[in-house]
XYZ file of C-alpha atoms in Angstrom:
472
model
C 51.468 -34.143 -29.804
C 52.471 -36.315 -27.033
C 54.210 -39.686 -27.909
C 51.716 -41.880 -29.418
C 52.202 -45.516 -31.364
C 50.959 -46.663 -34.770
C 48.212 -48.487 -33.420
C 47.120 -46.482 -30.604
C 46.388 -43.700 -33.238
C 45.038 -46.304 -35.282
C 42.452 -47.625 -32.437
C 41.919 -44.377 -31.840
C 40.267 -43.098 -34.621
C 38.787 -46.059 -35.208
C 41.497 -46.984 -38.451
C 42.338 -49.499 -40.130
C 46.568 -48.727 -40.410
C 48.403 -49.540 -43.023
C 52.090 -50.256 -42.260
C 54.844 -48.850 -45.119
C 57.778 -47.321 -45.720
C 60.032 -50.504 -42.940
C 57.169 -48.828 -40.035
C 55.226 -51.444 -37.605
C 52.322 -51.383 -35.203
C 54.724 -49.763 -32.448
C 56.143 -46.979 -34.339
C 55.903 -43.970 -32.118
C 55.116 -40.380 -33.291
C 55.137 -37.267 -31.905
C 55.109 -33.961 -34.483
C 52.815 -31.794 -34.597
C 49.235 -32.608 -36.601
C 47.065 -30.271 -39.423
C 45.478 -30.544 -42.589
C 47.117 -28.717 -43.792
C 50.219 -29.852 -46.437
C 52.435 -26.677 -46.591
C 53.106 -26.953 -42.592
C 53.990 -30.741 -42.549
C 57.070 -30.829 -41.359
C 59.475 -34.060 -40.620
C 57.842 -36.408 -38.360
C 54.647 -34.784 -38.209
C 50.988 -36.255 -38.704
C 48.842 -34.759 -42.208
C 44.990 -35.430 -42.238
C 43.600 -35.774 -45.451
C 40.230 -34.222 -45.373
C 38.265 -33.737 -48.376
C 37.115 -30.022 -48.120
C 34.017 -28.215 -50.165
C 37.143 -26.480 -53.156
C 39.183 -29.306 -53.169
C 40.600 -32.675 -51.951
C 43.242 -33.395 -48.991
C 44.130 -36.346 -50.358
C 45.492 -34.833 -53.690
C 47.818 -32.555 -51.136
C 49.761 -36.125 -49.497
C 52.042 -36.180 -51.378
C 53.436 -32.799 -51.177
C 52.970 -33.706 -46.813
C 54.987 -37.388 -47.320
C 58.071 -35.168 -49.490
C 57.869 -32.618 -46.087
C 58.697 -35.693 -44.087
C 55.284 -36.399 -42.300
C 55.551 -39.696 -40.617
C 52.136 -40.953 -40.893
C 48.870 -39.950 -43.043
C 45.146 -40.601 -42.037
C 42.730 -40.787 -44.954
C 39.366 -41.596 -46.295
C 41.096 -43.954 -48.881
C 44.491 -45.832 -48.436
C 46.718 -44.006 -50.774
C 49.914 -45.064 -52.921
C 52.951 -43.510 -50.602
C 55.649 -45.248 -49.098
C 54.499 -44.037 -45.348
C 52.256 -45.366 -43.068
C 48.649 -44.342 -43.021
C 45.201 -44.682 -41.130
C 42.485 -45.018 -43.111
C 39.464 -44.150 -40.949
C 35.660 -43.623 -42.126
C 35.702 -39.767 -41.347
C 39.282 -37.830 -41.435
C 37.126 -34.830 -39.550
C 35.987 -37.007 -36.734
C 39.262 -38.983 -36.600
C 40.732 -36.164 -36.487
C 38.560 -35.066 -33.679
C 38.981 -38.676 -31.765
C 43.005 -38.263 -31.706
C 41.838 -34.632 -30.407
C 40.078 -36.165 -27.332
C 43.085 -38.278 -26.533
C 45.919 -36.494 -26.056
C 43.925 -34.219 -24.175
C 42.727 -36.518 -21.967
C 46.495 -38.633 -21.908
C 47.892 -35.212 -20.857
C 44.823 -34.459 -18.681
C 45.591 -38.198 -16.604
C 49.043 -36.930 -15.837
C 47.767 -33.963 -13.405
C 48.331 -30.872 -14.410
C 47.029 -29.131 -17.206
C 44.225 -26.572 -16.735
C 42.599 -25.378 -20.053
C 40.908 -22.227 -20.182
C 38.390 -21.329 -23.014
C 36.795 -18.703 -24.732
C 33.243 -17.883 -26.863
C 31.166 -15.183 -27.692
C 29.925 -13.722 -30.549
C 32.752 -11.207 -31.112
C 36.536 -11.131 -29.488
C 37.411 -14.258 -28.911
C 40.802 -14.198 -30.474
C 41.770 -10.536 -28.842
C 40.596 -12.379 -25.647
C 42.643 -15.517 -26.318
C 45.073 -14.133 -27.390
C 45.758 -12.207 -24.111
C 45.257 -15.143 -22.384
C 48.061 -16.850 -24.062
C 49.884 -13.767 -23.222
C 48.664 -13.883 -19.332
C 49.505 -17.806 -18.643
C 52.706 -18.503 -20.927
C 54.860 -16.543 -18.119
C 53.984 -19.407 -15.859
C 53.934 -21.988 -17.808
C 53.559 -24.246 -21.469
C 50.489 -22.696 -22.740
C 49.052 -23.894 -25.525
C 46.726 -22.086 -27.362
C 45.190 -21.624 -31.175
C 47.371 -19.828 -34.230
C 44.778 -17.558 -35.934
C 41.126 -18.425 -34.881
C 41.310 -22.209 -35.027
C 38.431 -22.193 -32.888
C 35.999 -24.796 -35.361
C 35.600 -28.918 -35.668
C 38.783 -29.061 -37.367
C 40.890 -26.177 -35.414
C 39.747 -26.942 -32.528
C 41.399 -30.746 -32.412
C 44.766 -29.602 -34.011
C 44.995 -27.072 -31.148
C 44.672 -29.911 -28.558
C 46.892 -32.328 -30.571
C 49.668 -30.147 -29.521
C 49.400 -30.816 -26.590
C 52.604 -32.555 -24.217
C 52.822 -33.662 -21.648
C 55.136 -30.822 -20.318
C 51.394 -27.901 -20.850
C 50.446 -26.980 -18.051
C 47.448 -24.496 -19.714
C 45.637 -24.742 -22.711
C 43.453 -21.816 -23.855
C 40.343 -23.187 -25.737
C 39.159 -20.225 -28.607
C 35.082 -21.850 -28.980
C 33.272 -20.872 -32.500
C 29.679 -21.988 -33.400
C 27.744 -21.720 -37.411
C 25.301 -23.550 -35.303
C 23.589 -25.237 -31.779
C 25.384 -27.988 -30.842
C 29.101 -26.914 -32.371
C 30.299 -25.992 -28.526
C 28.915 -29.286 -26.810
C 31.348 -30.897 -29.690
C 34.304 -28.820 -28.849
C 32.954 -29.677 -25.352
C 32.868 -32.791 -24.996
C 36.574 -32.881 -26.903
C 38.281 -31.096 -23.897
C 35.932 -30.207 -21.317
C 37.334 -26.428 -20.009
C 38.336 -25.804 -16.208
C 37.425 -21.575 -16.673
C 34.555 -21.494 -19.451
C 34.291 -17.569 -20.607
C 31.716 -16.272 -22.202
C 32.567 -12.745 -23.676
C 29.063 -11.089 -25.723
C 26.108 -12.644 -27.354
C 25.441 -10.653 -30.291
C 24.059 -10.677 -33.891
C 27.006 -11.741 -35.104
C 26.346 -15.257 -37.813
C 22.490 -14.429 -36.707
C 21.862 -15.363 -39.871
C 23.552 -18.947 -39.957
C 22.115 -19.216 -36.296
C 18.497 -18.843 -37.412
C 18.036 -15.670 -34.715
C 19.354 -14.122 -31.950
C 17.750 -16.425 -29.857
C 19.922 -18.981 -30.804
C 22.347 -17.875 -30.631
C 21.888 -17.702 -26.881
C 21.060 -20.982 -26.743
C 24.247 -21.644 -28.598
C 26.664 -20.024 -27.029
C 25.300 -21.289 -23.285
C 26.676 -24.369 -24.165
C 29.590 -23.793 -23.450
C 28.801 -23.111 -19.198
C 26.056 -26.253 -19.308
C 29.284 -28.107 -20.240
C 30.970 -26.643 -16.758
C 30.816 -29.250 -13.292
C 30.591 -28.001 -9.962
C 34.292 -27.491 -9.727
C 34.396 -25.433 -12.781
C 34.439 -21.725 -12.948
C 32.024 -20.003 -15.419
C 33.168 -15.885 -15.937
C 30.407 -13.673 -17.333
C 30.665 -10.193 -18.811
C 28.167 -8.745 -16.212
C 27.377 -5.922 -18.996
C 25.782 -7.897 -21.434
C 22.224 -8.919 -20.587
C 21.956 -11.574 -21.931
C 25.280 -12.999 -20.978
C 23.835 -12.585 -17.340
C 21.025 -14.808 -17.553
C 24.005 -18.046 -17.962
C 24.396 -17.649 -14.867
C 21.026 -19.998 -14.176
C 22.390 -22.204 -16.201
C 25.616 -23.487 -15.253
C 26.583 -26.303 -12.427
C 30.220 -23.694 -12.085
C 30.743 -20.796 -9.438
C 30.246 -17.421 -11.357
C 32.900 -14.862 -11.942
C 31.738 -11.910 -13.229
C 33.526 -9.176 -15.172
C 32.579 -5.646 -16.777
C 32.784 -2.051 -16.153
C 29.851 -1.446 -13.964
C 30.637 -1.726 -9.335
C 28.953 -4.714 -9.603
C 31.385 -6.514 -11.399
C 33.797 -8.616 -9.641
C 37.144 -7.924 -12.012
C 35.769 -4.500 -13.065
C 37.878 -1.282 -15.039
C 37.722 2.254 -14.100
C 38.544 5.623 -15.782
C 39.593 4.402 -19.146
C 40.150 6.451 -21.355
C 41.225 5.642 -25.209
C 43.931 7.228 -27.815
C 45.729 6.820 -30.923
C 48.790 5.257 -28.495
C 46.261 2.703 -27.091
C 43.729 2.419 -24.049
C 44.786 2.736 -20.220
C 42.105 1.741 -17.430
C 42.327 1.415 -13.768
C 41.708 -3.054 -13.379
C 40.343 -3.765 -9.949
C 40.220 -7.574 -8.602
C 39.168 -8.984 -5.288
C 41.504 -8.475 -2.783
C 43.783 -6.444 -3.843
C 45.084 -3.026 -4.532
C 44.070 -2.029 -7.877
C 46.452 -1.299 -10.846
C 47.301 1.101 -13.930
C 46.413 -0.689 -17.419
C 48.425 0.794 -20.764
C 47.186 -1.239 -23.172
C 48.480 -1.091 -26.632
C 45.309 -2.056 -28.899
C 43.199 0.632 -29.408
C 39.369 1.517 -28.284
C 37.375 0.379 -25.028
C 35.717 -2.501 -26.768
C 38.923 -4.571 -26.019
C 38.703 -3.425 -22.142
C 35.815 -5.905 -21.984
C 38.385 -8.735 -23.716
C 41.299 -7.518 -20.772
C 39.482 -8.365 -18.290
C 37.554 -11.274 -19.492
C 41.338 -12.079 -19.658
C 42.286 -10.587 -16.468
C 39.359 -12.177 -14.263
C 40.299 -15.681 -15.895
C 43.600 -15.125 -14.697
C 42.282 -14.087 -11.234
C 40.800 -17.432 -10.868
C 44.099 -19.045 -11.582
C 45.596 -17.885 -9.037
C 47.300 -14.673 -11.124
C 48.034 -11.479 -9.578
C 46.335 -8.453 -11.080
C 50.308 -6.477 -11.171
C 50.868 -9.857 -13.348
C 48.530 -9.776 -15.227
C 48.571 -5.887 -15.778
C 52.658 -7.323 -17.303
C 51.320 -9.692 -19.449
C 49.123 -7.194 -20.949
C 51.333 -4.249 -21.550
C 53.540 -6.453 -23.386
C 50.826 -6.784 -26.216
C 51.048 -4.428 -29.113
C 48.332 -5.980 -30.629
C 45.021 -7.348 -30.609
C 46.005 -9.746 -34.292
C 46.376 -9.064 -37.403
C 44.091 -7.219 -39.023
C 42.235 -6.702 -35.876
C 42.177 -2.895 -34.969
C 45.769 -3.136 -35.914
C 47.159 0.358 -36.014
C 49.545 1.057 -38.475
C 51.544 4.559 -37.995
C 52.872 5.574 -41.885
C 53.920 8.984 -42.418
C 51.328 11.356 -41.509
C 48.433 8.999 -42.302
C 47.491 6.530 -39.615
C 46.176 3.669 -41.087
C 43.738 1.406 -38.377
C 43.032 -2.088 -40.214
C 40.678 -3.721 -38.389
C 39.719 -5.755 -41.830
C 39.135 -9.734 -40.743
C 35.922 -9.911 -38.942
C 32.788 -7.577 -38.634
C 29.575 -7.704 -37.078
C 26.650 -4.994 -36.196
C 28.712 -4.813 -32.977
C 32.201 -4.772 -33.824
C 31.768 -2.456 -37.007
C 30.152 -0.020 -34.119
C 32.247 -0.703 -32.076
C 35.028 0.236 -34.118
C 33.469 3.393 -35.402
C 32.981 4.895 -32.232
C 37.094 4.522 -31.475
C 37.963 6.348 -34.935
C 35.773 9.275 -33.657
C 37.120 8.926 -29.716
C 41.303 8.972 -30.770
C 41.027 11.565 -33.552
C 42.485 14.939 -32.942
C 40.280 17.886 -33.424
C 42.349 18.794 -36.737
C 42.098 15.183 -38.154
C 40.135 13.993 -40.960
C 38.614 10.891 -40.436
C 37.219 8.003 -42.954
C 35.792 5.186 -42.640
C 36.296 2.619 -45.345
C 33.647 -0.180 -44.677
C 32.962 -3.512 -46.766
C 29.724 -5.971 -45.755
C 28.893 -7.682 -42.611
C 28.372 -11.444 -43.585
C 26.267 -14.166 -42.173
C 23.977 -11.896 -40.961
C 20.311 -12.995 -43.360
C 17.418 -11.084 -42.837
C 19.182 -8.559 -40.814
C 22.054 -7.636 -43.484
C 19.330 -4.664 -45.176
C 18.768 -3.164 -41.646
C 22.320 -3.851 -39.544
C 23.640 -2.125 -42.089
C 21.799 1.086 -42.960
C 21.845 1.259 -38.768
C 25.877 1.634 -39.428
C 24.989 3.811 -41.565
C 23.353 5.898 -39.565
C 25.975 5.290 -36.276
C 28.598 6.654 -39.035
C 26.928 9.941 -39.619
C 25.574 10.300 -35.518
C 29.671 10.479 -35.002
C 30.113 12.584 -37.255
C 32.916 10.746 -39.540
C 34.305 12.801 -42.121
C 34.469 10.683 -45.399
C 32.300 6.928 -46.200
C 34.026 4.851 -48.747
C 31.470 1.786 -48.876
C 32.832 -0.915 -50.889
C 31.143 -3.934 -52.233
C 27.239 -4.804 -52.809
C 26.695 -6.146 -50.086
C 27.852 -3.447 -47.778
C 25.553 -1.006 -50.179
C 22.060 0.017 -47.378
C 25.288 1.062 -45.637
C 25.310 4.084 -48.007
C 22.031 3.976 -48.225
C 21.556 4.775 -44.705
C 24.305 7.506 -44.624
C 23.129 9.429 -47.564
C 19.514 9.519 -46.312
C 21.176 11.546 -43.293
C 20.281 15.509 -44.156
C 22.111 17.046 -40.733
C 25.646 15.399 -41.916
C 28.899 17.748 -43.000
C 30.643 14.427 -44.051
C 29.899 12.478 -47.576
C 29.477 9.205 -48.568
C 30.544 7.426 -51.538
C 29.459 3.462 -53.536
C 32.755 1.842 -55.009
C 32.612 -1.687 -56.467
C 35.976 -3.479 -54.893
C 38.585 -2.799 -52.798
C 40.610 -1.289 -56.063
C 38.155 1.072 -57.328
C 38.297 1.507 -52.978
C 42.186 2.501 -53.469
C 41.843 4.159 -56.590
C 40.062 6.879 -55.413
C 41.951 7.254 -52.232
C 45.426 7.349 -53.269
C 43.890 10.305 -55.363
C 42.581 11.877 -51.672
C 44.840 10.493 -48.295
C 46.270 14.290 -47.433
C 48.718 14.170 -44.188
C 46.920 13.864 -40.629
C 44.774 11.620 -42.418
C 42.925 8.633 -39.687
C 41.742 5.795 -41.824
C 39.402 2.417 -40.499
C 39.347 -0.222 -43.217
C 36.373 -2.314 -41.202
C 34.949 -5.271 -43.274
C 34.209 -9.133 -42.820
C 36.838 -11.071 -43.922
C 34.780 -12.592 -46.872
C 34.780 -8.478 -48.362
C 39.300 -9.026 -48.517
C 39.193 -5.512 -47.216
C 42.192 -6.343 -44.696
C 44.483 -6.516 -47.943
C 43.386 -3.170 -48.925
C 44.712 -1.744 -45.963
C 47.928 -2.959 -45.763
C 47.994 -1.164 -49.613
C 46.295 1.847 -47.491
C 49.858 1.379 -44.752
C 51.961 0.846 -47.754
C 50.855 4.340 -49.822
C 50.052 6.148 -46.575
C 54.662 5.866 -46.164
C 55.225 7.279 -49.101
C 53.008 10.218 -48.654
C 54.566 13.878 -47.299
C 54.227 15.377 -44.350
């Protein structure tokens, strides 16, 4: 964080400053800011946020033991460290993040590139970080820090020398993206897709569309909206923004586009076309044609900021995986495991299954271990059934469906009479592991895919370890 006095922080957060430990109102703090006491080190700021399952105030002593220079809390605690007592810790964190961005902005060098969409935000964020970190100090979210807590934690990491802020902006309800853009208004706003992810929480696809549109509505005339030309719903956003629009996509009408796309177990290859430059060939280690969309979005934002196509190519080719547990390919022994179980929606589940079918050599057996796609609300049964049908149409050799929430997927698959494959239903990840432990054989390609709440990402790790011990 940029240096701020305790009084500055108290004023920004509308809190009451409690001086302890020999501090004064002019004592300067410039450490990291976090709500997780395990991440606090000497000089950092701990925000004691009450939660649904526990209360951050209970962990404040551990944060102080770790060296916290300041605790922001909702009630004064018996700790020998300065405290700022606020009415709402989350709102105070947001106010602090907003002020840090404002102060760094005032120095005149900071550019913010923000990304939203139903799928691909974290992957695109990582690609943007890979590109822009080659040009200057770049701050980007850790993991999926994209909500009212994670975003300001990221914003507070800015320093006076930060040149680029990469912001991932997620939402589970209308108005959340607007709040995030008010904390840190983007210069370049990227919208990837509008799909059924979180549709149950939003209340329908049209509400999702309106919520994602909040990104481009926050942009000013001098800003740029980077929009997916291949998504019909995203295309409608061009009419709702004052910003200049730059299109990315697979079609010839896109400003930044890809051609000659192929995918295999060693990654994805495509030719990148950028206005005013010669096409460049890219070998992208992340597998799956759907990740080309994310790469194009990052390339388009980079183009807006004056990064050459060749530099984009070089950065993309250094990325070895989208993110932990996102289309993460693990070659161990004679079995290949694709662990994509950090998140799942109907669109990303479909894309992962298509990738599995595309990359498998003729003599390989394809196995899809699939869990629940959460937060679909009234769409859940229909969408799980549709994924089961897709697996059959793609001729996936074996399905292992895990958990009651995904049972409709299993039923959808076994209802098809023309399939040479097989689907089996198990209650939990342990049962799935036991089943596969007995059946995995050399040459198998195993996809593990589910929403985070299903917990299959750890099953994917266990299967990779199991595969390592198999004889070829």
